[in-house]
mmCIF file of C-alpha atoms in Angstrom:
data_model
loop_
_atom_site.group_PDB
_atom_site.id
_atom_site.type_symbol
_atom_site.label_atom_id
_atom_site.label_comp_id
_atom_site.label_asym_id
_atom_site.label_seq_id
_atom_site.Cartn_x
_atom_site.Cartn_y
_atom_site.Cartn_z
ATOM 1 C CA UNK A 1 -9.286 5.518 7.585
ATOM 2 C CA UNK A 2 -6.049 6.683 6.104
ATOM 3 C CA UNK A 3 -5.240 6.927 2.416
ATOM 4 C CA UNK A 4 -2.325 4.714 1.519
ATOM 5 C CA UNK A 5 0.287 5.461 -1.085
ATOM 6 C CA UNK A 6 -0.264 4.216 -4.585
ATOM 7 C CA UNK A 7 2.238 1.381 -4.256
ATOM 8 C CA UNK A 8 0.937 0.051 -0.968
ATOM 9 C CA UNK A 9 -1.935 -1.832 -2.493
ATOM 10 C CA UNK A 10 0.224 -3.425 -5.134
ATOM 11 C CA UNK A 11 2.488 -6.302 -4.349
ATOM 12 C CA UNK A 12 5.387 -3.905 -4.092
ATOM 13 C CA UNK A 13 8.783 -4.971 -5.307
ATOM 14 C CA UNK A 14 11.102 -5.380 -2.355
ATOM 15 C CA UNK A 15 14.802 -6.027 -2.444
ATOM 16 C CA UNK A 16 14.125 -9.398 -0.825
ATOM 17 C CA UNK A 17 12.268 -10.326 -4.016
ATOM 18 C CA UNK A 18 15.674 -10.952 -5.546
ATOM 19 C CA UNK A 19 17.577 -11.841 -2.401
ATOM 20 C CA UNK A 20 17.225 -15.197 -0.749
ATOM 21 C CA UNK A 21 20.130 -15.060 1.695
ATOM 22 C CA UNK A 22 19.649 -15.596 5.410
ATOM 23 C CA UNK A 23 21.109 -14.314 8.621
ATOM 24 C CA UNK A 24 22.053 -10.948 10.034
ATOM 25 C CA UNK A 25 22.443 -8.199 7.432
ATOM 26 C CA UNK A 26 25.782 -7.042 8.808
ATOM 27 C CA UNK A 27 27.164 -10.561 8.611
ATOM 28 C CA UNK A 28 25.839 -11.020 5.081
ATOM 29 C CA UNK A 29 27.393 -7.729 3.983
ATOM 30 C CA UNK A 30 30.743 -8.706 5.516
ATOM 31 C CA UNK A 31 30.704 -12.136 3.883
ATOM 32 C CA UNK A 32 29.781 -10.682 0.501
ATOM 33 C CA UNK A 33 32.468 -8.002 0.815
ATOM 34 C CA UNK A 34 35.091 -10.682 1.441
ATOM 35 C CA UNK A 35 33.938 -12.544 -1.647
ATOM 36 C CA UNK A 36 34.169 -9.303 -3.653
ATOM 37 C CA UNK A 37 37.776 -8.894 -2.518
ATOM 38 C CA UNK A 38 38.523 -12.267 -4.094
ATOM 39 C CA UNK A 39 36.297 -11.711 -7.165
ATOM 40 C CA UNK A 40 36.373 -7.955 -7.847
ATOM 41 C CA UNK A 41 34.915 -8.388 -11.349
ATOM 42 C CA UNK A 42 31.875 -10.408 -10.273
ATOM 43 C CA UNK A 43 28.842 -8.242 -11.045
ATOM 44 C CA UNK A 44 26.454 -10.630 -9.282
ATOM 45 C CA UNK A 45 28.267 -10.083 -5.986
ATOM 46 C CA UNK A 46 27.948 -6.303 -6.252
ATOM 47 C CA UNK A 47 24.280 -6.783 -7.091
ATOM 48 C CA UNK A 48 23.795 -8.966 -4.024
ATOM 49 C CA UNK A 49 25.631 -6.580 -1.692
ATOM 50 C CA UNK A 50 23.721 -3.627 -3.105
ATOM 51 C CA UNK A 51 20.451 -5.336 -2.219
ATOM 52 C CA UNK A 52 21.750 -5.995 1.288
ATOM 53 C CA UNK A 53 22.717 -2.351 1.668
ATOM 54 C CA UNK A 54 19.291 -1.314 0.399
ATOM 55 C CA UNK A 55 17.599 -3.569 2.953
ATOM 56 C CA UNK A 56 19.722 -1.871 5.594
ATOM 57 C CA UNK A 57 18.688 1.598 4.324
ATOM 58 C CA UNK A 58 22.227 2.432 3.220
ATOM 59 C CA UNK A 59 21.200 4.297 0.095
ATOM 60 C CA UNK A 60 24.596 5.548 -1.058
ATOM 61 C CA UNK A 61 26.328 2.195 -0.669
ATOM 62 C CA UNK A 62 23.482 0.424 -2.453
ATOM 63 C CA UNK A 63 23.592 2.941 -5.295
ATOM 64 C CA UNK A 64 27.344 2.517 -5.746
ATOM 65 C CA UNK A 65 27.108 -1.271 -5.822
ATOM 66 C CA UNK A 66 24.257 -1.287 -8.338
ATOM 67 C CA UNK A 67 26.197 1.098 -10.562
ATOM 68 C CA UNK A 68 29.315 -1.078 -10.266
ATOM 69 C CA UNK A 69 27.318 -4.198 -11.165
ATOM 70 C CA UNK A 70 25.857 -2.331 -14.143
ATOM 71 C CA UNK A 71 29.336 -1.271 -15.260
ATOM 72 C CA UNK A 72 30.718 -4.799 -14.989
ATOM 73 C CA UNK A 73 27.789 -6.410 -16.761
ATOM 74 C CA UNK A 74 25.598 -4.116 -18.890
ATOM 75 C CA UNK A 75 23.367 -7.094 -19.683
ATOM 76 C CA UNK A 76 22.370 -7.318 -16.021
ATOM 77 C CA UNK A 77 19.314 -5.140 -16.638
ATOM 78 C CA UNK A 78 17.839 -5.745 -13.188
ATOM 79 C CA UNK A 79 20.315 -3.124 -11.956
ATOM 80 C CA UNK A 80 18.298 -0.446 -13.760
ATOM 81 C CA UNK A 81 15.183 -1.510 -11.907
ATOM 82 C CA UNK A 82 16.975 -1.590 -8.560
ATOM 83 C CA UNK A 83 18.520 1.830 -9.136
ATOM 84 C CA UNK A 84 15.091 3.210 -10.006
ATOM 85 C CA UNK A 85 13.650 1.706 -6.845
ATOM 86 C CA UNK A 86 16.380 2.895 -4.507
ATOM 87 C CA UNK A 87 16.198 6.447 -5.897
ATOM 88 C CA UNK A 88 12.398 6.447 -5.675
ATOM 89 C CA UNK A 89 12.415 5.195 -2.096
ATOM 90 C CA UNK A 90 14.707 8.097 -1.232
ATOM 91 C CA UNK A 91 12.347 10.612 -2.862
ATOM 92 C CA UNK A 92 14.597 11.253 -5.857
ATOM 93 C CA UNK A 93 12.115 10.745 -8.717
ATOM 94 C CA UNK A 94 14.066 12.734 -11.316
ATOM 95 C CA UNK A 95 17.085 10.460 -10.804
ATOM 96 C CA UNK A 96 14.891 7.354 -10.662
ATOM 97 C CA UNK A 97 12.904 7.898 -13.856
ATOM 98 C CA UNK A 98 15.711 7.423 -16.447
ATOM 99 C CA UNK A 99 16.679 4.063 -14.925
ATOM 100 C CA UNK A 100 13.050 3.016 -14.788
ATOM 101 C CA UNK A 101 12.566 3.964 -18.420
ATOM 102 C CA UNK A 102 15.694 2.053 -19.448
ATOM 103 C CA UNK A 103 14.524 -1.075 -17.665
ATOM 104 C CA UNK A 104 11.060 -0.889 -19.232
ATOM 105 C CA UNK A 105 12.541 -0.314 -22.679
ATOM 106 C CA UNK A 106 14.108 -3.763 -22.319
ATOM 107 C CA UNK A 107 11.171 -5.303 -20.414
ATOM 108 C CA UNK A 108 8.069 -3.347 -21.490
ATOM 109 C CA UNK A 109 5.547 -5.661 -19.819
ATOM 110 C CA UNK A 110 7.325 -6.252 -16.530
ATOM 111 C CA UNK A 111 4.714 -5.678 -13.832
ATOM 112 C CA UNK A 112 7.218 -4.763 -11.098
ATOM 113 C CA UNK A 113 8.941 -2.269 -13.388
ATOM 114 C CA UNK A 114 5.606 -0.676 -14.284
ATOM 115 C CA UNK A 115 4.558 -0.497 -10.625
ATOM 116 C CA UNK A 116 7.802 1.187 -9.612
ATOM 117 C CA UNK A 117 7.553 3.708 -12.452
ATOM 118 C CA UNK A 118 3.942 4.409 -11.469
ATOM 119 C CA UNK A 119 5.196 5.347 -8.011
ATOM 120 C CA UNK A 120 7.853 7.580 -9.560
ATOM 121 C CA UNK A 121 5.235 9.295 -11.716
ATOM 122 C CA UNK A 122 3.136 9.833 -8.623
ATOM 123 C CA UNK A 123 6.064 11.543 -6.917
ATOM 124 C CA UNK A 124 6.357 13.741 -10.010
ATOM 125 C CA UNK A 125 2.601 14.553 -9.801
ATOM 126 C CA UNK A 126 2.002 12.935 -13.189
ATOM 127 C CA UNK A 127 -1.130 11.040 -12.211
ATOM 128 C CA UNK A 128 -2.216 10.176 -15.757
ATOM 129 C CA UNK A 129 1.084 8.423 -16.471
ATOM 130 C CA UNK A 130 0.897 6.658 -13.100
ATOM 131 C CA UNK A 131 -2.602 5.384 -13.894
ATOM 132 C CA UNK A 132 -1.508 4.124 -17.312
ATOM 133 C CA UNK A 133 1.431 2.202 -15.839
ATOM 134 C CA UNK A 134 -0.688 0.706 -13.067
ATOM 135 C CA UNK A 135 -3.344 -0.487 -15.470
ATOM 136 C CA UNK A 136 -0.741 -1.990 -17.772
ATOM 137 C CA UNK A 137 0.935 -3.641 -14.792
ATOM 138 C CA UNK A 138 -2.428 -5.044 -13.746
ATOM 139 C CA UNK A 139 -2.834 -6.629 -17.174
ATOM 140 C CA UNK A 140 0.517 -8.370 -16.758
ATOM 141 C CA UNK A 141 0.086 -9.730 -13.235
ATOM 142 C CA UNK A 142 -0.622 -13.446 -13.270
ATOM 143 C CA UNK A 143 -2.562 -13.578 -9.994
ATOM 144 C CA UNK A 144 -3.966 -10.176 -8.967
ATOM 145 C CA UNK A 145 -5.061 -9.710 -5.368
ATOM 146 C CA UNK A 146 -7.442 -7.157 -3.788
ATOM 147 C CA UNK A 147 -4.528 -4.794 -3.182
ATOM 148 C CA UNK A 148 -3.997 -4.422 -6.909
ATOM 149 C CA UNK A 149 -7.557 -3.193 -7.385
ATOM 150 C CA UNK A 150 -7.194 -0.803 -4.458
ATOM 151 C CA UNK A 151 -3.989 0.677 -5.879
ATOM 152 C CA UNK A 152 -5.669 1.442 -9.208
ATOM 153 C CA UNK A 153 -8.708 2.859 -7.394
ATOM 154 C CA UNK A 154 -6.395 5.165 -5.443
ATOM 155 C CA UNK A 155 -4.710 6.253 -8.653
ATOM 156 C CA UNK A 156 -8.167 7.332 -9.864
ATOM 157 C CA UNK A 157 -9.096 9.116 -6.644
ATOM 158 C CA UNK A 158 -9.853 12.348 -8.526
ATOM 159 C CA UNK A 159 -12.553 10.460 -10.477
ATOM 160 C CA UNK A 160 -14.319 8.604 -7.719
ATOM 161 C CA UNK A 161 -16.810 6.775 -9.939
ATOM 162 C CA UNK A 162 -13.949 5.232 -11.919
ATOM 163 C CA UNK A 163 -12.239 4.390 -8.631
ATOM 164 C CA UNK A 164 -15.393 2.674 -7.396
ATOM 165 C CA UNK A 165 -15.688 0.800 -10.663
ATOM 166 C CA UNK A 166 -12.248 -0.743 -10.090
ATOM 167 C CA UNK A 167 -13.245 -1.773 -6.576
ATOM 168 C CA UNK A 168 -16.394 -3.373 -7.953
ATOM 169 C CA UNK A 169 -14.289 -5.319 -10.448
ATOM 170 C CA UNK A 170 -12.307 -6.617 -7.503
ATOM 171 C CA UNK A 171 -15.468 -7.591 -5.673
ATOM 172 C CA UNK A 172 -16.709 -9.489 -8.721
ATOM 173 C CA UNK A 173 -13.466 -11.435 -8.783
ATOM 174 C CA UNK A 174 -13.070 -12.106 -5.061
ATOM 175 C CA UNK A 175 -16.608 -11.811 -3.720
ATOM 176 C CA UNK A 176 -17.124 -9.962 -0.460
ATOM 177 C CA UNK A 177 -13.767 -8.588 0.686
ATOM 178 C CA UNK A 178 -13.594 -6.333 3.733
ATOM 179 C CA UNK A 179 -10.512 -4.483 2.474
ATOM 180 C CA UNK A 180 -12.213 -3.586 -0.803
ATOM 181 C CA UNK A 181 -15.378 -2.583 1.040
ATOM 182 C CA UNK A 182 -13.457 -0.420 3.487
ATOM 183 C CA UNK A 183 -11.831 1.422 0.590
ATOM 184 C CA UNK A 184 -15.258 1.861 -1.028
ATOM 185 C CA UNK A 185 -16.607 3.476 2.148
ATOM 186 C CA UNK A 186 -13.542 5.713 2.376
ATOM 187 C CA UNK A 187 -13.943 6.965 -1.193
ATOM 188 C CA UNK A 188 -17.682 7.570 -0.793
ATOM 189 C CA UNK A 189 -17.212 9.508 2.437
ATOM 190 C CA UNK A 190 -14.386 11.591 0.954
ATOM 191 C CA UNK A 191 -16.754 12.544 -1.853
ATOM 192 C CA UNK A 192 -19.642 13.219 0.551
ATOM 193 C CA UNK A 193 -21.776 10.433 -0.848
ATOM 194 C CA UNK A 194 -23.013 9.639 2.622
ATOM 195 C CA UNK A 195 -26.174 7.728 1.674
ATOM 196 C CA UNK A 196 -24.183 5.360 -0.524
ATOM 197 C CA UNK A 197 -21.539 4.988 2.173
ATOM 198 C CA UNK A 198 -24.212 3.996 4.701
ATOM 199 C CA UNK A 199 -25.531 1.343 2.309
ATOM 200 C CA UNK A 200 -22.035 -0.111 1.971
ATOM 201 C CA UNK A 201 -21.545 -0.082 5.746
ATOM 202 C CA UNK A 202 -24.879 -1.880 6.149
ATOM 203 C CA UNK A 203 -23.633 -4.553 3.759
ATOM 204 C CA UNK A 204 -20.483 -4.908 5.846
ATOM 205 C CA UNK A 205 -22.498 -5.148 9.071
ATOM 206 C CA UNK A 206 -24.601 -7.942 7.603
ATOM 207 C CA UNK A 207 -21.468 -9.981 6.869
ATOM 208 C CA UNK A 208 -19.383 -9.465 10.001
ATOM 209 C CA UNK A 209 -20.052 -11.175 13.331
ATOM 210 C CA UNK A 210 -18.272 -8.374 15.206
ATOM 211 C CA UNK A 211 -20.051 -5.084 14.555
ATOM 212 C CA UNK A 212 -18.796 -2.556 17.122
ATOM 213 C CA UNK A 213 -16.187 -0.855 14.906
ATOM 214 C CA UNK A 214 -18.493 -0.496 11.920
ATOM 215 C CA UNK A 215 -21.375 0.755 14.059
ATOM 216 C CA UNK A 216 -19.019 3.477 15.253
ATOM 217 C CA UNK A 217 -17.980 4.150 11.648
ATOM 218 C CA UNK A 218 -21.639 4.380 10.664
ATOM 219 C CA UNK A 219 -22.247 6.866 13.470
ATOM 220 C CA UNK A 220 -19.387 9.026 12.210
ATOM 221 C CA UNK A 221 -20.798 9.001 8.682
ATOM 222 C CA UNK A 222 -24.223 10.076 9.946
ATOM 223 C CA UNK A 223 -22.546 12.799 11.973
ATOM 224 C CA UNK A 224 -20.734 14.070 8.874
ATOM 225 C CA UNK A 225 -24.090 14.023 7.086
ATOM 226 C CA UNK A 226 -25.410 16.195 9.958
ATOM 227 C CA UNK A 227 -27.915 13.554 11.022
ATOM 228 C CA UNK A 228 -27.198 13.715 14.724
ATOM 229 C CA UNK A 229 -30.120 11.538 15.772
ATOM 230 C CA UNK A 230 -29.007 8.637 13.585
ATOM 231 C CA UNK A 231 -25.400 9.206 14.629
ATOM 232 C CA UNK A 232 -26.326 9.015 18.322
ATOM 233 C CA UNK A 233 -28.370 5.847 17.749
ATOM 234 C CA UNK A 234 -25.428 4.115 16.097
ATOM 235 C CA UNK A 235 -22.959 5.268 18.733
ATOM 236 C CA UNK A 236 -25.205 3.767 21.412
ATOM 237 C CA UNK A 237 -25.429 0.529 19.415
ATOM 238 C CA UNK A 238 -21.629 0.504 19.131
ATOM 239 C CA UNK A 239 -21.312 0.974 22.897
ATOM 240 C CA UNK A 240 -23.682 -1.926 23.567
ATOM 241 C CA UNK A 241 -21.764 -4.102 21.096
ATOM 242 C CA UNK A 242 -18.528 -3.367 22.966
ATOM 243 C CA UNK A 243 -20.094 -4.015 26.367
ATOM 244 C CA UNK A 244 -21.537 -7.319 25.152
ATOM 245 C CA UNK A 245 -18.102 -8.645 24.234
ATOM 246 C CA UNK A 246 -16.385 -11.166 26.508
ATOM 247 C CA UNK A 247 -14.476 -9.427 29.302
ATOM 248 C CA UNK A 248 -11.105 -10.552 27.949
ATOM 249 C CA UNK A 249 -11.856 -8.799 24.638
ATOM 250 C CA UNK A 250 -13.369 -5.737 26.307
ATOM 251 C CA UNK A 251 -10.141 -5.355 28.242
ATOM 252 C CA UNK A 252 -7.927 -5.097 25.170
ATOM 253 C CA UNK A 253 -6.392 -1.737 24.464
ATOM 254 C CA UNK A 254 -8.187 -1.444 21.132
ATOM 255 C CA UNK A 255 -11.630 -2.015 22.640
ATOM 256 C CA UNK A 256 -10.959 0.247 25.619
ATOM 257 C CA UNK A 257 -9.931 3.039 23.230
ATOM 258 C CA UNK A 258 -13.020 2.446 21.083
ATOM 259 C CA UNK A 259 -15.302 2.532 24.122
ATOM 260 C CA UNK A 260 -13.742 5.811 25.254
ATOM 261 C CA UNK A 261 -14.288 7.340 21.798
ATOM 262 C CA UNK A 262 -17.884 6.115 21.692
ATOM 263 C CA UNK A 263 -18.641 7.529 25.143
ATOM 264 C CA UNK A 264 -17.114 10.853 24.121
ATOM 265 C CA UNK A 265 -19.320 10.971 20.994
ATOM 266 C CA UNK A 266 -22.452 10.060 22.960
ATOM 267 C CA UNK A 267 -21.728 12.727 25.560
ATOM 268 C CA UNK A 268 -21.104 15.331 22.863
ATOM 269 C CA UNK A 269 -24.324 14.591 20.938
ATOM 270 C CA UNK A 270 -26.451 14.296 24.088
ATOM 271 C CA UNK A 271 -25.843 17.874 25.181
#
């Protein structure tokens, strides 16, 4: 399982959050440019075109349009947030941070602004500041989802018990959630808490009708714990689970790849 970036779990602010236009991006940019020719002092049009450029990964054009919109209408504070985001997405945290700070000075409890600044702080290796912004953002989100809890857990990855505590808070709110449980297993394995990871996997196996992937995962955890006998047992159970699936499911690429990996593990541990 791969660690995701801190912003992945959160409902990340995208440029489409503000943009509700339709159609091909090139066409939208052309239409907006023609309107700008007729209304060169319309800050909203520059804002709109900047978001279109950002969607199209045209960083420099987006930056110029956001700056122009900001110049034309200093009260259009969303431009500070968009500039922070576009700089951050292009790995320019030092340029992004001042705009992020300016936006949050005017909107101190804006969850999207706090989330974006948390990502900037992460790029700057300031994990404490990132954690603080994420937790404050969490307090200001009307309807948190499991991803929010995962993002905060990831921000606390250096203190795995605190990270697990956030995942448990999520589980109390949402009940059994496979995404939260998967993250729990990942954190426990990373911290070599193999016995606890096995208990969590067992809980997952009790809940899921399809068990082949998690039996394989359990085998890998036992193998990391240097319990080859238990690892081999679970790999064999995973193989049987795959072979018991309907032929149409067995024939999918994902299941064929899993079966190949299981067979390779069984062969390796049987030597």
